[in-house]
PDB file of C-alpha atoms in Angstrom:
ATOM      1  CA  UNK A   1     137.365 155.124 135.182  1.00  0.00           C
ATOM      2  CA  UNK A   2     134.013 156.559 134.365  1.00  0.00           C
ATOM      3  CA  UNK A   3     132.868 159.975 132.549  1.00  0.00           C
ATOM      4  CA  UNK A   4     132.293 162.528 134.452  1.00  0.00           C
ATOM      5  CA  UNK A   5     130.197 164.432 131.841  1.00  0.00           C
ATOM      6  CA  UNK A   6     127.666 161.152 132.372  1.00  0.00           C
ATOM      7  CA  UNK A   7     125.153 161.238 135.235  1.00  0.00           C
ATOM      8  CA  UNK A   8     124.052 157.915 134.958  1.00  0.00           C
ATOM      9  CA  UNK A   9     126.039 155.812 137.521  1.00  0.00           C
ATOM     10  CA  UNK A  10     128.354 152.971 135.508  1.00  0.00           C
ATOM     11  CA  UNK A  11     126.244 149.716 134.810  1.00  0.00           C
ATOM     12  CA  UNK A  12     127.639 146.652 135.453  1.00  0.00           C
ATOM     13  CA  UNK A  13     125.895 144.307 132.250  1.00  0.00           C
ATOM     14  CA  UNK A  14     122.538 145.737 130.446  1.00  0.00           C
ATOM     15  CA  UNK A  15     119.355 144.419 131.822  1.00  0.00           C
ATOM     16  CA  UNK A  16     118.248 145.053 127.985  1.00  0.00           C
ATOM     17  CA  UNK A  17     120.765 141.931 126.837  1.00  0.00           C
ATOM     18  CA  UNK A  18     119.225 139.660 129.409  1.00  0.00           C
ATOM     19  CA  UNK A  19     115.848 140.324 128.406  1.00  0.00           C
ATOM     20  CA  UNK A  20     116.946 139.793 124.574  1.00  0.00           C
ATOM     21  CA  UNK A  21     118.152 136.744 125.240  1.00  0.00           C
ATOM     22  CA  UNK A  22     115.392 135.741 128.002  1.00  0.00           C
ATOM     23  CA  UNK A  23     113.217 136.134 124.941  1.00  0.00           C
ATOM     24  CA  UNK A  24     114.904 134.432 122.383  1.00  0.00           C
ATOM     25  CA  UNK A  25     114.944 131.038 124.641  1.00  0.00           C
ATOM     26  CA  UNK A  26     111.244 132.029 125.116  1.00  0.00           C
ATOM     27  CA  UNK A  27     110.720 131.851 121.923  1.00  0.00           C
ATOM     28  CA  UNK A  28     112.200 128.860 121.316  1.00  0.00           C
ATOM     29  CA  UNK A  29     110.940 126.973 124.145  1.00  0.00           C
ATOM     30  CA  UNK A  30     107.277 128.098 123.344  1.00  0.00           C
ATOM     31  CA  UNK A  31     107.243 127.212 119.742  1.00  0.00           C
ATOM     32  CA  UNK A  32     106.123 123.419 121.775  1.00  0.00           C
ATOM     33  CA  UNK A  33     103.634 123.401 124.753  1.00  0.00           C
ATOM     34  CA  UNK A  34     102.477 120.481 126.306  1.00  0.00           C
ATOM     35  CA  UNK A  35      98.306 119.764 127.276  1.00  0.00           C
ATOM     36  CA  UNK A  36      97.081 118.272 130.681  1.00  0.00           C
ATOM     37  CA  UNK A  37      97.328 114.809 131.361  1.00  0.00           C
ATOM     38  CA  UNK A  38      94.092 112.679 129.808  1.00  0.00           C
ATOM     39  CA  UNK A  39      93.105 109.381 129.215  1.00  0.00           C
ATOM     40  CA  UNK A  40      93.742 107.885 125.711  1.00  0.00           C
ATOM     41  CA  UNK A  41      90.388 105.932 124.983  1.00  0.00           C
ATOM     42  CA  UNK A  42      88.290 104.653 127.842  1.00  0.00           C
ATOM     43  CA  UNK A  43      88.718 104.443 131.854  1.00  0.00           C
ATOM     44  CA  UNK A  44      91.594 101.907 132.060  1.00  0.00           C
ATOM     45  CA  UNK A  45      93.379 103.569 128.835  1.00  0.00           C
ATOM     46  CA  UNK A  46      96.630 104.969 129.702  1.00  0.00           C
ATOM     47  CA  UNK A  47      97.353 108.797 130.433  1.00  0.00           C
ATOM     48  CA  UNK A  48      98.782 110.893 127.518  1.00  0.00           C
ATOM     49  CA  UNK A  49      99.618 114.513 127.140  1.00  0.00           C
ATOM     50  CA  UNK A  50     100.010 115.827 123.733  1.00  0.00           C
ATOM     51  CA  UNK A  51     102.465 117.980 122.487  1.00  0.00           C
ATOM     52  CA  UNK A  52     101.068 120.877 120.955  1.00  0.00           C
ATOM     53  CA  UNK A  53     102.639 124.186 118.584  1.00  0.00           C
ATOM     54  CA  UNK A  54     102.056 127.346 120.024  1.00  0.00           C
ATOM     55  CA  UNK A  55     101.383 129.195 117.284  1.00  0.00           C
ATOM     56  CA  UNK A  56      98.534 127.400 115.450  1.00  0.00           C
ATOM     57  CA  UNK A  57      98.012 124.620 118.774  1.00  0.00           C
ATOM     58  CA  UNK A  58      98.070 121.889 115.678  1.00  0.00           C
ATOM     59  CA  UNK A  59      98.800 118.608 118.366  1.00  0.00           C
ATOM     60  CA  UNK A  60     102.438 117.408 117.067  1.00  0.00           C
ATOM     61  CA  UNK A  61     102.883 114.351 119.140  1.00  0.00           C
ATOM     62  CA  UNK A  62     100.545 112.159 121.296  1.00  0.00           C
ATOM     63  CA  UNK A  63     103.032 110.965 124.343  1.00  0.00           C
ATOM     64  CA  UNK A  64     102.102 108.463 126.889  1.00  0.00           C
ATOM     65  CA  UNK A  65     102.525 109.323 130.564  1.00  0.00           C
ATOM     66  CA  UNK A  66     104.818 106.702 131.918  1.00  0.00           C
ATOM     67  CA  UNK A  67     107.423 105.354 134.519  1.00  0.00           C
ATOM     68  CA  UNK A  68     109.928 105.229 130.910  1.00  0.00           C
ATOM     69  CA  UNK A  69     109.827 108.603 130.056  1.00  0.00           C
ATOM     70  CA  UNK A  70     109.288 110.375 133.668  1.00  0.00           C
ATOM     71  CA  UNK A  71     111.282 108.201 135.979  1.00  0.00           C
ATOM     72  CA  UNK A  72     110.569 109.345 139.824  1.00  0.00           C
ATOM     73  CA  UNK A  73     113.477 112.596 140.681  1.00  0.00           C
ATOM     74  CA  UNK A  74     115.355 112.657 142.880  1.00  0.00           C
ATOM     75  CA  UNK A  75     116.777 115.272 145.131  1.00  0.00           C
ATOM     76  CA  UNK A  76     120.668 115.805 145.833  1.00  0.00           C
ATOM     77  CA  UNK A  77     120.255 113.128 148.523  1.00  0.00           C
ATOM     78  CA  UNK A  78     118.401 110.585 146.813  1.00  0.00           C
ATOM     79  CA  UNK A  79     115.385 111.300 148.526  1.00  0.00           C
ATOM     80  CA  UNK A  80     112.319 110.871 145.699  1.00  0.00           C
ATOM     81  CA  UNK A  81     110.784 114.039 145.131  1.00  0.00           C
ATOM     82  CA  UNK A  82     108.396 113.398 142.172  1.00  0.00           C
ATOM     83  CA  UNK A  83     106.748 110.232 141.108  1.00  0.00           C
ATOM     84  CA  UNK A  84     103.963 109.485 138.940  1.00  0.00           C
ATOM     85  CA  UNK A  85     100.512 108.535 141.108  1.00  0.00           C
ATOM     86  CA  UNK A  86      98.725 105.191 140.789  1.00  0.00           C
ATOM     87  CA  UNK A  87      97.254 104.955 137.434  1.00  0.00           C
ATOM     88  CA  UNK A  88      93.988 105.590 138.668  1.00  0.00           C
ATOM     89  CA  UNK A  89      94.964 108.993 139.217  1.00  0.00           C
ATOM     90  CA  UNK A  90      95.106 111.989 136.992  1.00  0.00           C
ATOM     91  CA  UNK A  91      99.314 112.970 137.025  1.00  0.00           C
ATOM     92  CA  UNK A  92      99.817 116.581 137.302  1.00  0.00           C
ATOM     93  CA  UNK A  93     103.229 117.491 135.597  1.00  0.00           C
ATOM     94  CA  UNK A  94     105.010 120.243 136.727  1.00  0.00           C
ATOM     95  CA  UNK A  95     107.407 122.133 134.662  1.00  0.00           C
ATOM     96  CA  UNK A  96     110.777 120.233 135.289  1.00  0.00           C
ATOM     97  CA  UNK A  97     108.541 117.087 134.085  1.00  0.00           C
ATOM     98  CA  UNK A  98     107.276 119.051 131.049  1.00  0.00           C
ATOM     99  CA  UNK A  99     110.754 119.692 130.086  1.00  0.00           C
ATOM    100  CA  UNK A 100     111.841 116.615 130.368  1.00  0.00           C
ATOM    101  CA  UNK A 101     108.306 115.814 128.217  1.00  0.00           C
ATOM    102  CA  UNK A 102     109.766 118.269 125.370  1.00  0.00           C
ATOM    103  CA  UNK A 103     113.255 116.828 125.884  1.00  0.00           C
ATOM    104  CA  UNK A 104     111.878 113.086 125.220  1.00  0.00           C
ATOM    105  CA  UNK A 105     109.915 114.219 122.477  1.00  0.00           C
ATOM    106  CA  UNK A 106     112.689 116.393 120.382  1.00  0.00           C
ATOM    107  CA  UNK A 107     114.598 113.280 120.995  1.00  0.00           C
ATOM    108  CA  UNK A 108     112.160 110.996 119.344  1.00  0.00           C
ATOM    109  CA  UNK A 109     111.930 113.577 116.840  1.00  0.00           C
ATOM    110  CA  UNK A 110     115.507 113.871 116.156  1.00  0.00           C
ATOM    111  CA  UNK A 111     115.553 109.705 115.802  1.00  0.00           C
ATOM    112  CA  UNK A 112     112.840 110.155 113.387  1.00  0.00           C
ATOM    113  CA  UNK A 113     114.232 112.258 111.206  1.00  0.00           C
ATOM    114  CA  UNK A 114     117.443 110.437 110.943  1.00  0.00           C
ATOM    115  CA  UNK A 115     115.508 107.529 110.328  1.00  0.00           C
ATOM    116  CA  UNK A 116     113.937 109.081 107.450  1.00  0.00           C
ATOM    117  CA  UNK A 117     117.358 110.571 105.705  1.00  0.00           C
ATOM    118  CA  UNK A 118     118.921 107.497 105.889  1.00  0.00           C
ATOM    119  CA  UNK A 119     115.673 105.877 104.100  1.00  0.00           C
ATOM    120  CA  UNK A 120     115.711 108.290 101.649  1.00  0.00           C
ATOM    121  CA  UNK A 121     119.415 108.213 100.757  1.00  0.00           C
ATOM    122  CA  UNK A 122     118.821 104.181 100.022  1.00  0.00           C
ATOM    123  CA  UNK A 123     116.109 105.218  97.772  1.00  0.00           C
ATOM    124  CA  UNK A 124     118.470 107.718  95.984  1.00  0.00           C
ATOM    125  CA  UNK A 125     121.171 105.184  95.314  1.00  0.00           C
ATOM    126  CA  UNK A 126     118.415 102.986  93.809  1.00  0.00           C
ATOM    127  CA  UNK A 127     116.900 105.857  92.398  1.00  0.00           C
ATOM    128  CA  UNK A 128     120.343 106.343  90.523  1.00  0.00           C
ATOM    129  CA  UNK A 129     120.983 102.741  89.550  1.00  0.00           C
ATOM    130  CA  UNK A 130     117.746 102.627  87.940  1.00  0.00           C
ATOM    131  CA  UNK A 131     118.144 105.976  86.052  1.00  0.00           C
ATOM    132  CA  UNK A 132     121.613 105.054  84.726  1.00  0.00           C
ATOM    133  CA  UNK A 133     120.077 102.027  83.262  1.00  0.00           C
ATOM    134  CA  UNK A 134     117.609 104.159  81.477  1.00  0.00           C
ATOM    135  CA  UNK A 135     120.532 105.849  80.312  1.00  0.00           C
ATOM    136  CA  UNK A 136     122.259 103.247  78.807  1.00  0.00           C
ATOM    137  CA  UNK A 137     119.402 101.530  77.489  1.00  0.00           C
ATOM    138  CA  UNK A 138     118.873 105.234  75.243  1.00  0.00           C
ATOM    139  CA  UNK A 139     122.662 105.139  73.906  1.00  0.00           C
ATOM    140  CA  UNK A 140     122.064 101.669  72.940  1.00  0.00           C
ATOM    141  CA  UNK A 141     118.703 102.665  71.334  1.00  0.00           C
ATOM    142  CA  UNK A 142     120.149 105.644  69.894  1.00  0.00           C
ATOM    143  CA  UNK A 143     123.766 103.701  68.245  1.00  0.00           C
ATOM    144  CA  UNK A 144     121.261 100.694  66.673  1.00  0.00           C
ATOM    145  CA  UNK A 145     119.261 103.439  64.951  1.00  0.00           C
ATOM    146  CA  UNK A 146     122.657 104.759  63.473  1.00  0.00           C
ATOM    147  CA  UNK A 147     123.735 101.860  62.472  1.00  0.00           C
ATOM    148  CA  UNK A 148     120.121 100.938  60.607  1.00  0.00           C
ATOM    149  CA  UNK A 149     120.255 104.689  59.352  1.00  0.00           C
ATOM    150  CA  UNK A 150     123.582 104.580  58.163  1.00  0.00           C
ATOM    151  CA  UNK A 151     122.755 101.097  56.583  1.00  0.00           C
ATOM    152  CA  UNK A 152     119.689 102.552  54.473  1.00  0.00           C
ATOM    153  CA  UNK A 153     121.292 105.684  53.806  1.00  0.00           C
ATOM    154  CA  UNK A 154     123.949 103.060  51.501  1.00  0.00           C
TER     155      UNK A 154
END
């Protein structure tokens, strides 16, 4: 039951929560934006949109428009909804096809960086090997020079 002493009526869920967490998935959807559709090189090029940072617009990725990564939608019914025009003509992505832009990219980015780890854990194994060597090639250094030491100090 509520206070009587209050006189604001009882509130279901704050409005303030939604709009923290509105912008907190702002945020983190606008760290990546995504340019207009243009042609790579020349007329017959294909169509690319890069994927730029928000904050400092440095261009992170350089995707090509395709059938692969925006396959025509489809509605509940299977109607198609959204396809990509001839390639003669300029695509316009909306923002269901920008998401799924920043989806394929994260993706690739993801791939990349797994890539990468499992690269650079080979190269610390050898890295290891080769430094162990080192190692023992020191000890033995170090016990022949006790032993000649040891021999002159007779």
């Amino acid at each position: 039951h509520h206070n009587s002493y209050s006189t604001r009526p009882p509130r279901e869920h704050s409005s303030r929560d939604d709009q923290c967490n509105h912008t907190l998935n702002a945020m983190a959807s606008d760290a990546l934006d995504i340019s207009e559709t243009r042609r790579q090189a020349g007329d017959d090029s294909p169509w690319v949109v890069d994927v730029v940072r928000s904050s400092d617009g440095k261009v992170q990725a350089t995707m090509e428009i395709n059938e692969e990564l925006l396959p025509p939608r489809e509605n509940a019914r299977g109607r198609v909804i959204w396809s990509l025009p001839d390639p003669d003509v300029q695509p316009r992505l909306g923002l269901k096809d920008k998401e799924r832009v920043l989806s394929a990219y994260k993706a690739r980015r993801k791939e990349r960086k797994r890539e990468n780890h499992e690269v650079a854990k080979v190269l610390t194994k050898e890295q290891k090997k080769v430094e162990k060597r080192k190692r023992w090639a020191a000890s033995a250094l170090q016990r022949l020079a006790r032993v000649k030491l040891a021999a002159a100090a007779v």
